[in-house]
Amino acid sequence: MKSYYSSLIFLIFIGCFTHAQESVLAESMMRGSEIYADFCVTCHLEEGEGIIGSFPPLAKSDYLSQNREASIQGVKYGLRGEIIVNGVTYNNIMTRMGLDDEEIADVMNYIMNSWGNTSDEIVTVKEVEAIEKKK
């Protein structure tokens, strides 16, 4: 019987933890959607579809899923040079948006969990803080 109660308590704890983590992600994504509307929608468009050859898509983006750190770095410091997204080459400039680390985490959580993108791991402020500008 003791084992049953221990298992039950463990499952309740895991359920609460999972719910809390989902809640944190949902709140971050809500803030991120507002940031996206203010800073990103002009180039990447409403549904993250981008403009082929000019502004890469964020929707169903293989680049986001395969280049997490580079994606965060691009939002944090800007992006210049060639990248390949969903088989299409883009060579444009994305200027630094001037977002703080929390705003970057929020908009990345929104982008990485919208329009067919899914991320198993929430982007945290600590993760964004740890990313340094490449020379």
Coordinates of C-alpha atoms in Angstrom, one line a residue:
M1 CA 0.0 0.0 0.0
K2 CA 2.9 2.3 0.8
S3 CA 4.3 1.8 -2.7
Y4 CA 0.9 2.7 -4.2
Y5 CA 0.8 6.0 -2.3
S6 CA 4.4 6.8 -3.2
S7 CA 3.5 6.2 -6.9
L8 CA 0.4 8.3 -6.7
I9 CA 2.3 11.2 -5.1
F10 CA 5.0 10.9 -7.8
L11 CA 2.4 11.0 -10.6
I12 CA 0.6 14.0 -9.0
F13 CA 4.0 15.8 -8.7
I14 CA 4.9 15.0 -12.4
G15 CA 1.4 16.2 -13.5
C16 CA 1.7 19.5 -11.6
F17 CA 5.2 20.0 -13.0
T18 CA 4.1 19.3 -16.6
H19 CA 1.1 21.6 -16.2
A20 CA 3.3 24.4 -14.7
Q21 CA 5.8 24.0 -17.6
E22 CA 3.0 24.2 -20.1
S23 CA 1.6 27.3 -18.4
V24 CA 5.0 29.0 -18.5
L25 CA 5.3 28.2 -22.2
A26 CA 1.8 29.5 -22.9
E27 CA 2.4 32.7 -21.1
S28 CA 5.8 33.2 -22.9
M29 CA 4.1 32.5 -26.3
M30 CA 1.4 35.0 -25.6
R31 CA 4.0 37.7 -24.9
G32 CA 6.0 36.5 -27.9
S33 CA 3.0 36.8 -30.2
E34 CA 2.8 40.5 -29.4
I35 CA 6.5 41.0 -30.0
Y36 CA 6.2 39.1 -33.3
A37 CA 3.4 41.5 -34.3
D38 CA 5.5 44.5 -33.5
F39 CA 8.9 43.5 -34.8
C40 CA 8.7 40.5 -37.2
V41 CA 5.5 40.4 -39.1
T42 CA 6.5 43.0 -41.7
C43 CA 9.1 40.7 -43.2
H44 CA 8.1 37.2 -42.1
L45 CA 4.4 37.9 -42.5
E46 CA 1.3 37.0 -40.5
E47 CA 1.6 33.2 -40.7
G48 CA 5.4 33.1 -40.7
E49 CA 5.4 32.3 -44.4
G50 CA 8.1 34.8 -45.3
I51 CA 8.8 35.9 -48.9
I52 CA 10.7 33.4 -51.0
G53 CA 14.1 34.6 -51.9
S54 CA 13.9 37.7 -49.6
F55 CA 12.8 36.8 -46.1
P56 CA 12.9 33.1 -45.0
P57 CA 9.8 31.4 -43.7
L58 CA 9.5 30.7 -40.0
A59 CA 6.5 28.4 -40.6
K60 CA 7.6 24.7 -40.8
S61 CA 11.2 25.9 -40.8
D62 CA 13.9 23.3 -40.9
Y63 CA 16.4 26.0 -40.1
L64 CA 14.8 26.8 -36.7
S65 CA 14.6 23.2 -35.7
Q66 CA 18.2 22.3 -36.8
N67 CA 19.9 25.6 -35.8
R68 CA 18.4 26.6 -32.4
E69 CA 21.4 28.6 -31.2
A70 CA 22.0 30.3 -34.5
S71 CA 18.3 31.2 -34.7
I72 CA 18.4 32.8 -31.2
Q73 CA 21.7 34.6 -32.1
G74 CA 20.0 36.0 -35.2
V75 CA 17.2 37.5 -33.2
K76 CA 19.6 38.8 -30.5
Y77 CA 22.4 40.3 -32.7
G78 CA 20.9 40.3 -36.2
L79 CA 21.8 38.1 -39.1
R80 CA 23.8 38.7 -42.2
G81 CA 24.9 36.3 -44.9
E82 CA 23.7 33.1 -46.6
I83 CA 21.4 30.6 -44.9
I84 CA 19.3 27.8 -46.3
V85 CA 15.7 27.4 -45.1
N86 CA 13.6 24.5 -46.4
G87 CA 15.9 24.1 -49.4
V88 CA 15.9 27.8 -50.5
T89 CA 19.0 30.0 -50.1
Y90 CA 18.5 33.4 -48.5
N91 CA 21.2 36.0 -48.4
N92 CA 19.9 39.1 -46.8
I93 CA 20.4 41.2 -43.7
M94 CA 18.2 41.1 -40.6
T95 CA 19.1 44.0 -38.4
R96 CA 19.3 43.7 -34.6
M97 CA 15.8 44.4 -33.2
G98 CA 17.0 45.7 -29.8
L99 CA 15.0 43.2 -27.8
D100 CA 16.1 42.3 -24.3
D101 CA 16.8 38.6 -23.4
E102 CA 13.3 37.9 -22.0
E103 CA 11.7 39.4 -25.1
I104 CA 13.9 37.2 -27.3
A105 CA 13.0 34.1 -25.3
D106 CA 9.3 34.9 -25.6
V107 CA 9.4 35.5 -29.4
M108 CA 11.5 32.4 -30.0
N109 CA 9.0 30.3 -27.9
Y110 CA 6.2 31.8 -30.0
I111 CA 8.0 31.1 -33.4
M112 CA 9.3 27.7 -32.4
N113 CA 5.8 26.5 -31.4
S114 CA 3.6 28.1 -34.1
W115 CA 2.8 27.4 -37.8
G116 CA 3.8 23.7 -37.7
N117 CA 6.9 24.2 -35.6
T118 CA 7.2 22.3 -32.3
S119 CA 10.0 22.5 -29.8
D120 CA 10.5 20.0 -27.0
E121 CA 12.4 22.5 -25.0
I122 CA 11.3 26.0 -23.9
V123 CA 13.7 28.8 -24.7
T124 CA 14.8 30.4 -21.4
V125 CA 16.2 33.8 -20.6
K126 CA 19.4 32.0 -19.3
E127 CA 19.8 30.3 -22.6
V128 CA 19.5 33.6 -24.5
E129 CA 21.9 35.3 -22.0
A130 CA 24.5 32.6 -22.7
I131 CA 24.6 33.2 -26.5
E132 CA 27.4 35.5 -27.4
K133 CA 27.9 37.5 -30.6
K134 CA 30.1 35.6 -33.1
K135 CA 33.0 37.7 -34.5

